[in-house]
mmCIF file of C-alpha atoms in Angstrom:
data_model
loop_
_atom_site.group_PDB
_atom_site.id
_atom_site.type_symbol
_atom_site.label_atom_id
_atom_site.label_comp_id
_atom_site.label_asym_id
_atom_site.label_seq_id
_atom_site.Cartn_x
_atom_site.Cartn_y
_atom_site.Cartn_z
ATOM 1 C CA UNK A 185 74.453 150.030 122.714
ATOM 2 C CA UNK A 186 73.705 153.135 125.478
ATOM 3 C CA UNK A 187 70.745 152.565 127.775
ATOM 4 C CA UNK A 188 68.827 154.743 130.110
ATOM 5 C CA UNK A 189 66.074 153.719 132.587
ATOM 6 C CA UNK A 190 63.835 156.374 133.495
ATOM 7 C CA UNK A 191 61.704 155.621 136.657
ATOM 8 C CA UNK A 192 61.678 154.796 140.426
ATOM 9 C CA UNK A 193 64.535 154.536 142.867
ATOM 10 C CA UNK A 194 63.204 153.267 145.613
ATOM 11 C CA UNK A 195 64.012 151.337 148.928
ATOM 12 C CA UNK A 196 61.877 148.060 149.535
ATOM 13 C CA UNK A 197 60.515 146.725 153.146
ATOM 14 C CA UNK A 198 59.643 143.151 152.443
ATOM 15 C CA UNK A 199 57.480 141.106 154.750
ATOM 16 C CA UNK A 200 56.272 137.084 154.462
ATOM 17 C CA UNK A 201 53.371 136.450 156.171
ATOM 18 C CA UNK A 202 53.312 132.455 156.662
ATOM 19 C CA UNK A 203 49.150 132.341 156.183
ATOM 20 C CA UNK A 204 47.095 133.009 153.399
ATOM 21 C CA UNK A 205 45.535 136.658 152.548
ATOM 22 C CA UNK A 206 42.531 134.750 151.241
ATOM 23 C CA UNK A 207 41.714 133.001 154.487
ATOM 24 C CA UNK A 208 41.676 136.548 156.397
ATOM 25 C CA UNK A 209 39.017 138.302 154.210
ATOM 26 C CA UNK A 210 35.258 137.870 155.520
ATOM 27 C CA UNK A 211 33.520 138.531 151.683
ATOM 28 C CA UNK A 212 30.474 139.942 153.565
ATOM 29 C CA UNK A 213 32.661 142.380 155.279
ATOM 30 C CA UNK A 214 34.741 143.434 152.605
ATOM 31 C CA UNK A 215 33.521 147.435 153.172
ATOM 32 C CA UNK A 216 34.959 147.056 156.538
ATOM 33 C CA UNK A 217 38.031 145.753 155.693
ATOM 34 C CA UNK A 218 40.560 145.706 158.686
ATOM 35 C CA UNK A 219 43.628 143.348 158.711
ATOM 36 C CA UNK A 220 47.039 143.029 160.631
ATOM 37 C CA UNK A 221 49.269 140.159 159.876
ATOM 38 C CA UNK A 222 51.742 139.021 162.283
ATOM 39 C CA UNK A 223 55.187 139.423 160.332
ATOM 40 C CA UNK A 224 58.525 137.540 162.301
ATOM 41 C CA UNK A 225 60.903 139.173 160.044
ATOM 42 C CA UNK A 226 61.778 142.390 158.299
ATOM 43 C CA UNK A 227 64.061 142.576 154.864
ATOM 44 C CA UNK A 228 65.415 146.118 153.694
ATOM 45 C CA UNK A 229 66.311 145.763 150.337
ATOM 46 C CA UNK A 230 67.286 148.217 147.512
ATOM 47 C CA UNK A 231 64.520 148.824 145.007
ATOM 48 C CA UNK A 232 62.573 150.670 142.549
ATOM 49 C CA UNK A 233 61.756 149.909 138.961
ATOM 50 C CA UNK A 234 64.913 151.538 137.282
ATOM 51 C CA UNK A 235 67.250 151.031 139.786
ATOM 52 C CA UNK A 236 66.199 147.253 139.281
ATOM 53 C CA UNK A 237 66.502 146.957 136.002
ATOM 54 C CA UNK A 238 69.742 148.978 135.988
ATOM 55 C CA UNK A 239 71.129 146.082 138.333
ATOM 56 C CA UNK A 240 70.586 143.620 136.242
ATOM 57 C CA UNK A 241 72.116 145.390 133.047
ATOM 58 C CA UNK A 242 75.011 146.593 135.069
ATOM 59 C CA UNK A 243 75.776 142.809 135.631
ATOM 60 C CA UNK A 244 75.975 142.389 132.017
ATOM 61 C CA UNK A 245 78.326 144.987 131.520
ATOM 62 C CA UNK A 246 76.119 147.660 129.569
ATOM 63 C CA UNK A 247 76.708 150.443 131.764
ATOM 64 C CA UNK A 248 73.037 151.999 131.922
ATOM 65 C CA UNK A 249 71.944 155.248 133.057
ATOM 66 C CA UNK A 250 69.310 155.592 135.680
ATOM 67 C CA UNK A 251 67.399 158.741 135.452
ATOM 68 C CA UNK A 252 65.264 159.697 138.420
ATOM 69 C CA UNK A 253 65.061 161.332 141.778
ATOM 70 C CA UNK A 254 65.775 159.896 145.121
ATOM 71 C CA UNK A 255 66.391 161.875 148.305
ATOM 72 C CA UNK A 256 69.624 162.965 150.279
ATOM 73 C CA UNK A 257 69.331 159.391 151.757
ATOM 74 C CA UNK A 258 70.353 157.939 148.531
ATOM 75 C CA UNK A 259 73.942 158.014 149.115
ATOM 76 C CA UNK A 260 74.843 154.447 150.130
ATOM 77 C CA UNK A 261 72.373 153.130 147.509
ATOM 78 C CA UNK A 262 74.401 154.935 144.928
ATOM 79 C CA UNK A 263 77.974 153.667 146.083
ATOM 80 C CA UNK A 264 76.061 149.887 145.967
ATOM 81 C CA UNK A 265 74.891 150.551 142.393
ATOM 82 C CA UNK A 266 77.948 152.630 141.039
ATOM 83 C CA UNK A 267 79.543 149.046 142.206
ATOM 84 C CA UNK A 268 77.277 147.244 139.848
ATOM 85 C CA UNK A 269 78.043 148.850 136.980
ATOM 86 C CA UNK A 270 75.465 151.618 137.059
ATOM 87 C CA UNK A 271 75.888 155.230 136.175
ATOM 88 C CA UNK A 272 74.572 157.055 138.553
ATOM 89 C CA UNK A 273 75.281 160.248 137.452
ATOM 90 C CA UNK A 274 71.648 161.820 135.837
ATOM 91 C CA UNK A 275 69.992 160.771 139.644
ATOM 92 C CA UNK A 276 68.411 164.155 140.564
ATOM 93 C CA UNK A 277 68.916 164.447 144.387
ATOM 94 C CA UNK A 278 66.010 166.267 146.592
ATOM 95 C CA UNK A 279 66.309 168.772 148.720
ATOM 96 C CA UNK A 280 63.288 168.388 150.765
ATOM 97 C CA UNK A 281 61.969 164.470 150.244
ATOM 98 C CA UNK A 282 63.442 160.963 151.239
ATOM 99 C CA UNK A 283 63.914 158.630 148.804
ATOM 100 C CA UNK A 284 60.474 156.571 147.342
ATOM 101 C CA UNK A 285 59.565 153.480 149.788
ATOM 102 C CA UNK A 286 57.900 150.594 148.907
ATOM 103 C CA UNK A 287 56.531 148.343 151.627
ATOM 104 C CA UNK A 288 55.164 144.562 150.883
ATOM 105 C CA UNK A 289 53.702 141.588 152.091
ATOM 106 C CA UNK A 290 53.711 137.977 150.641
ATOM 107 C CA UNK A 291 51.600 135.390 151.720
ATOM 108 C CA UNK A 292 52.327 131.963 151.097
ATOM 109 C CA UNK A 293 50.637 131.471 147.744
ATOM 110 C CA UNK A 294 53.024 134.567 146.611
ATOM 111 C CA UNK A 295 50.490 136.883 146.539
ATOM 112 C CA UNK A 296 51.369 140.546 147.763
ATOM 113 C CA UNK A 297 49.671 143.750 149.616
ATOM 114 C CA UNK A 298 51.853 146.643 148.943
ATOM 115 C CA UNK A 299 52.176 150.236 149.740
ATOM 116 C CA UNK A 300 54.376 152.637 148.070
ATOM 117 C CA UNK A 301 55.308 155.996 149.608
ATOM 118 C CA UNK A 302 56.490 158.959 146.600
ATOM 119 C CA UNK A 303 58.977 160.802 148.384
ATOM 120 C CA UNK A 304 61.267 162.491 146.170
ATOM 121 C CA UNK A 305 60.246 160.328 142.701
ATOM 122 C CA UNK A 306 57.604 163.454 142.346
ATOM 123 C CA UNK A 307 60.544 165.447 141.860
ATOM 124 C CA UNK A 308 61.297 163.151 138.786
ATOM 125 C CA UNK A 309 59.106 165.215 136.377
ATOM 126 C CA UNK A 310 61.914 168.312 136.769
ATOM 127 C CA UNK A 311 64.668 166.059 134.514
ATOM 128 C CA UNK A 312 65.115 166.471 130.569
ATOM 129 C CA UNK A 313 66.594 163.817 128.706
ATOM 130 C CA UNK A 314 68.646 166.155 126.579
ATOM 131 C CA UNK A 315 71.543 167.188 128.858
ATOM 132 C CA UNK A 316 72.026 163.647 129.463
ATOM 133 C CA UNK A 317 71.937 162.382 125.798
ATOM 134 C CA UNK A 318 74.237 165.470 124.835
ATOM 135 C CA UNK A 319 76.648 164.464 128.001
ATOM 136 C CA UNK A 320 76.782 160.773 126.785
ATOM 137 C CA UNK A 321 76.719 161.087 123.216
ATOM 138 C CA UNK A 322 73.430 159.982 122.731
ATOM 139 C CA UNK A 323 70.841 157.343 123.683
ATOM 140 C CA UNK A 324 69.573 154.015 121.936
ATOM 141 C CA UNK A 325 67.104 153.245 123.467
ATOM 142 C CA UNK A 326 65.033 154.625 126.756
ATOM 143 C CA UNK A 327 63.160 152.577 129.184
ATOM 144 C CA UNK A 328 60.106 154.206 130.942
ATOM 145 C CA UNK A 329 59.123 152.979 133.543
ATOM 146 C CA UNK A 330 56.908 153.199 136.593
ATOM 147 C CA UNK A 331 57.702 157.316 138.171
ATOM 148 C CA UNK A 332 55.895 159.913 138.512
ATOM 149 C CA UNK A 333 52.788 159.953 135.922
ATOM 150 C CA UNK A 334 54.214 163.458 134.930
ATOM 151 C CA UNK A 335 58.146 162.417 134.382
ATOM 152 C CA UNK A 336 56.709 159.360 132.443
ATOM 153 C CA UNK A 337 54.644 161.654 129.874
ATOM 154 C CA UNK A 338 57.517 163.877 129.908
ATOM 155 C CA UNK A 339 59.929 161.327 129.103
ATOM 156 C CA UNK A 340 57.709 159.766 126.221
ATOM 157 C CA UNK A 341 57.346 163.024 124.632
ATOM 158 C CA UNK A 342 60.468 164.039 124.816
ATOM 159 C CA UNK A 343 61.625 160.928 122.962
ATOM 160 C CA UNK A 344 58.819 161.233 120.127
ATOM 161 C CA UNK A 345 60.422 164.720 120.097
ATOM 162 C CA UNK A 346 63.850 164.000 119.647
ATOM 163 C CA UNK A 347 63.249 160.616 117.880
ATOM 164 C CA UNK A 348 64.871 158.676 120.530
ATOM 165 C CA UNK A 349 63.612 154.722 120.778
ATOM 166 C CA UNK A 350 62.114 154.180 123.970
ATOM 167 C CA UNK A 351 60.040 151.622 125.799
ATOM 168 C CA UNK A 352 56.831 151.909 127.296
ATOM 169 C CA UNK A 353 56.757 150.153 130.741
ATOM 170 C CA UNK A 354 53.660 151.906 133.200
ATOM 171 C CA UNK A 355 53.527 148.809 135.450
ATOM 172 C CA UNK A 356 51.449 149.594 138.746
ATOM 173 C CA UNK A 357 50.827 153.351 137.321
ATOM 174 C CA UNK A 358 48.779 152.359 135.292
ATOM 175 C CA UNK A 359 46.054 152.382 138.303
ATOM 176 C CA UNK A 360 46.504 155.987 138.517
ATOM 177 C CA UNK A 361 46.908 157.231 134.852
ATOM 178 C CA UNK A 362 43.915 158.926 133.062
ATOM 179 C CA UNK A 363 43.332 157.617 129.108
ATOM 180 C CA UNK A 364 44.808 160.511 127.506
ATOM 181 C CA UNK A 365 48.053 159.807 129.737
ATOM 182 C CA UNK A 366 47.953 155.978 128.902
ATOM 183 C CA UNK A 367 47.491 157.046 125.289
ATOM 184 C CA UNK A 368 50.239 159.766 125.309
ATOM 185 C CA UNK A 369 52.420 157.359 127.407
ATOM 186 C CA UNK A 370 52.480 154.268 124.806
ATOM 187 C CA UNK A 371 52.483 156.214 121.160
ATOM 188 C CA UNK A 372 55.079 155.146 119.248
ATOM 189 C CA UNK A 373 56.911 153.114 121.325
ATOM 190 C CA UNK A 374 59.155 150.695 120.118
ATOM 191 C CA UNK A 375 58.284 148.153 122.711
ATOM 192 C CA UNK A 376 55.651 147.870 125.208
ATOM 193 C CA UNK A 377 56.043 146.016 128.107
ATOM 194 C CA UNK A 378 53.175 144.776 130.940
ATOM 195 C CA UNK A 379 51.902 141.844 132.161
ATOM 196 C CA UNK A 380 48.718 140.147 131.488
ATOM 197 C CA UNK A 381 46.455 142.347 133.652
ATOM 198 C CA UNK A 382 47.783 145.431 132.902
ATOM 199 C CA UNK A 383 47.742 144.689 129.166
ATOM 200 C CA UNK A 384 43.934 144.677 129.243
ATOM 201 C CA UNK A 385 44.105 147.632 131.887
ATOM 202 C CA UNK A 386 46.056 149.750 129.051
ATOM 203 C CA UNK A 387 43.261 148.975 126.390
ATOM 204 C CA UNK A 388 40.506 149.614 128.888
ATOM 205 C CA UNK A 389 42.137 152.895 130.434
ATOM 206 C CA UNK A 390 43.190 153.963 126.621
ATOM 207 C CA UNK A 391 39.945 153.058 124.588
ATOM 208 C CA UNK A 392 42.708 151.503 122.308
ATOM 209 C CA UNK A 393 41.713 147.711 121.175
ATOM 210 C CA UNK A 394 44.586 145.307 121.183
ATOM 211 C CA UNK A 395 45.146 145.397 117.610
ATOM 212 C CA UNK A 396 44.970 149.241 117.949
ATOM 213 C CA UNK A 397 47.918 149.063 120.364
ATOM 214 C CA UNK A 398 49.699 147.354 118.167
ATOM 215 C CA UNK A 399 49.438 149.795 115.196
ATOM 216 C CA UNK A 400 50.861 152.342 117.764
ATOM 217 C CA UNK A 401 54.104 150.376 118.811
ATOM 218 C CA UNK A 402 56.532 148.413 117.240
ATOM 219 C CA UNK A 403 56.687 145.375 119.684
ATOM 220 C CA UNK A 404 54.529 144.138 122.832
ATOM 221 C CA UNK A 405 55.954 142.499 125.445
ATOM 222 C CA UNK A 406 53.153 140.638 127.922
ATOM 223 C CA UNK A 407 54.419 138.787 130.799
ATOM 224 C CA UNK A 408 52.426 135.836 132.013
ATOM 225 C CA UNK A 409 54.178 134.892 135.261
ATOM 226 C CA UNK A 410 54.749 130.938 135.172
ATOM 227 C CA UNK A 411 53.351 130.711 131.789
ATOM 228 C CA UNK A 412 56.297 132.679 130.518
ATOM 229 C CA UNK A 413 55.624 135.757 127.876
ATOM 230 C CA UNK A 414 54.213 136.332 124.810
ATOM 231 C CA UNK A 415 55.894 138.627 121.768
ATOM 232 C CA UNK A 416 53.153 140.592 119.342
ATOM 233 C CA UNK A 417 53.890 142.592 116.236
ATOM 234 C CA UNK A 418 51.366 144.188 114.098
ATOM 235 C CA UNK A 419 50.310 141.634 111.303
ATOM 236 C CA UNK A 420 52.157 139.026 112.672
ATOM 237 C CA UNK A 421 51.305 135.551 114.411
ATOM 238 C CA UNK A 422 51.943 136.021 118.428
ATOM 239 C CA UNK A 423 54.870 133.828 119.699
ATOM 240 C CA UNK A 424 54.330 132.718 123.494
ATOM 241 C CA UNK A 425 57.953 131.710 125.133
ATOM 242 C CA UNK A 426 57.408 129.226 127.682
ATOM 243 C CA UNK A 427 58.901 130.355 131.569
ATOM 244 C CA UNK A 428 62.553 129.336 132.052
ATOM 245 C CA UNK A 429 62.466 126.285 134.503
ATOM 246 C CA UNK A 430 62.362 127.106 138.585
ATOM 247 C CA UNK A 431 64.333 125.092 141.092
ATOM 248 C CA UNK A 432 63.063 126.912 144.521
ATOM 249 C CA UNK A 433 60.519 130.070 144.595
ATOM 250 C CA UNK A 434 61.492 132.340 147.690
ATOM 251 C CA UNK A 435 60.700 135.998 146.430
ATOM 252 C CA UNK A 436 58.890 137.581 143.350
ATOM 253 C CA UNK A 437 59.620 140.824 144.127
ATOM 254 C CA UNK A 438 61.553 142.087 141.350
ATOM 255 C CA UNK A 439 60.999 139.550 138.794
ATOM 256 C CA UNK A 440 59.382 141.933 136.273
ATOM 257 C CA UNK A 441 62.743 144.406 136.257
ATOM 258 C CA UNK A 442 64.714 141.472 136.281
ATOM 259 C CA UNK A 443 63.015 140.011 132.958
ATOM 260 C CA UNK A 444 63.394 143.781 131.367
ATOM 261 C CA UNK A 445 67.189 143.614 132.353
ATOM 262 C CA UNK A 446 67.585 140.045 130.822
ATOM 263 C CA UNK A 447 65.487 141.586 127.439
ATOM 264 C CA UNK A 448 66.822 144.458 127.138
ATOM 265 C CA UNK A 449 70.396 143.033 127.320
ATOM 266 C CA UNK A 450 70.066 140.319 124.915
ATOM 267 C CA UNK A 451 68.470 142.987 122.520
ATOM 268 C CA UNK A 452 71.470 144.934 122.516
ATOM 269 C CA UNK A 453 73.366 141.609 121.542
ATOM 270 C CA UNK A 454 71.172 141.742 118.541
ATOM 271 C CA UNK A 455 69.456 137.809 119.188
ATOM 272 C CA UNK A 456 66.201 137.584 117.876
ATOM 273 C CA UNK A 457 63.435 138.425 119.789
ATOM 274 C CA UNK A 458 62.329 134.839 120.867
ATOM 275 C CA UNK A 459 65.742 134.014 122.295
ATOM 276 C CA UNK A 460 66.142 137.801 124.313
ATOM 277 C CA UNK A 461 62.663 136.560 125.827
ATOM 278 C CA UNK A 462 64.346 133.070 126.928
ATOM 279 C CA UNK A 463 67.317 135.443 128.551
ATOM 280 C CA UNK A 464 64.637 137.494 130.404
ATOM 281 C CA UNK A 465 63.122 134.311 131.899
ATOM 282 C CA UNK A 466 66.139 132.897 132.621
ATOM 283 C CA UNK A 467 67.294 135.754 134.551
ATOM 284 C CA UNK A 468 63.580 136.401 135.954
ATOM 285 C CA UNK A 469 64.043 132.854 137.944
ATOM 286 C CA UNK A 470 67.326 133.664 139.337
ATOM 287 C CA UNK A 471 65.691 136.759 140.664
ATOM 288 C CA UNK A 472 62.688 134.537 141.710
ATOM 289 C CA UNK A 473 64.478 131.955 143.706
ATOM 290 C CA UNK A 474 66.426 134.943 146.183
ATOM 291 C CA UNK A 475 65.149 137.178 148.898
ATOM 292 C CA UNK A 476 64.931 140.827 147.192
ATOM 293 C CA UNK A 477 65.076 142.302 143.715
ATOM 294 C CA UNK A 478 68.933 142.845 143.630
ATOM 295 C CA UNK A 479 70.063 140.157 145.774
ATOM 296 C CA UNK A 480 70.552 137.610 143.301
ATOM 297 C CA UNK A 481 73.605 136.307 141.903
ATOM 298 C CA UNK A 482 73.887 135.784 138.390
ATOM 299 C CA UNK A 483 77.183 134.163 136.641
ATOM 300 C CA UNK A 484 77.398 133.317 132.712
ATOM 301 C CA UNK A 485 77.544 129.771 133.651
ATOM 302 C CA UNK A 486 74.566 129.782 135.885
ATOM 303 C CA UNK A 487 72.519 131.750 132.928
ATOM 304 C CA UNK A 488 73.773 129.374 130.472
ATOM 305 C CA UNK A 489 72.996 126.353 132.409
ATOM 306 C CA UNK A 490 69.630 127.728 133.179
ATOM 307 C CA UNK A 491 69.086 128.586 129.493
ATOM 308 C CA UNK A 492 70.049 125.057 128.537
ATOM 309 C CA UNK A 493 67.952 123.949 130.943
ATOM 310 C CA UNK A 494 64.890 125.370 129.898
ATOM 311 C CA UNK A 495 65.478 126.269 125.840
ATOM 312 C CA UNK A 496 67.763 123.360 124.781
ATOM 313 C CA UNK A 497 71.555 123.497 124.095
ATOM 314 C CA UNK A 498 71.052 125.721 120.804
ATOM 315 C CA UNK A 499 69.713 128.456 122.806
ATOM 316 C CA UNK A 500 72.723 128.356 125.393
ATOM 317 C CA UNK A 501 75.201 128.251 122.540
ATOM 318 C CA UNK A 502 73.738 131.669 120.517
ATOM 319 C CA UNK A 503 74.136 133.323 123.914
ATOM 320 C CA UNK A 504 77.259 131.986 125.271
ATOM 321 C CA UNK A 505 79.475 134.729 122.503
ATOM 322 C CA UNK A 506 77.973 137.446 124.622
ATOM 323 C CA UNK A 507 78.694 136.608 128.179
#
């Protein structure tokens, strides 16, 4: 299965605050909010939703195609992704801007405060999918992740025009998008990925109810954090899949991206949706237990052990032949 992942490519600057954000905020002074947190260490990590998802898919040997824009400073990052099974030939290199940058501070309760510098990502709107598909002999699925909003809309429109199946994964860009943009992004998607907050925001922004969105997409996957994930399809009962067991929570950055990589890998193997979500959950906790979105180590043995421990021997045996 040939999967292209369109979305952000970024460098993550990750910091940990040993206290709690909630203890630093005075409700009566929220209008004049000015906070500074003393941070002991800074980790600079490779990130961006498209690159994170591709990294995960590459670990399964699927050779995903990374579609996005980066700066001239991307070459070291490109080499890393190439070594981890990612096709980076479709990345547009900006002549004017640096690669996007994500700056995030996480407190002891795993709450996060983050900022994102767009940089070269603004040029992703200039990327057309047809030349990429023609060069590769076609695309079986395009995941459209958080990116320049104009690029996200362009990609979804092109997928519909060319009958390319696509997954809509707007993530944090929902906050920036207007109602018509949200409707244009998700209309006709094979999959719609959101977390629980984004699910409500998508309904609010689009003006469509839950059932109206299900009328317009094939399958809706809502991640629920520590509660797992929910699968919804039109005129079918929803299915709740519990989260995989966690040994030690280290850093939640990139968990959603690693979930998508695991889910799409299992989907490409032809596994049922519930099993695909279980694989996604198991990959996500590997990411949670590492310090950075592309720092986790995933082996066949570790994945099968986590699936069996979380979902039983039958689930592990169904996944085993594909690893």
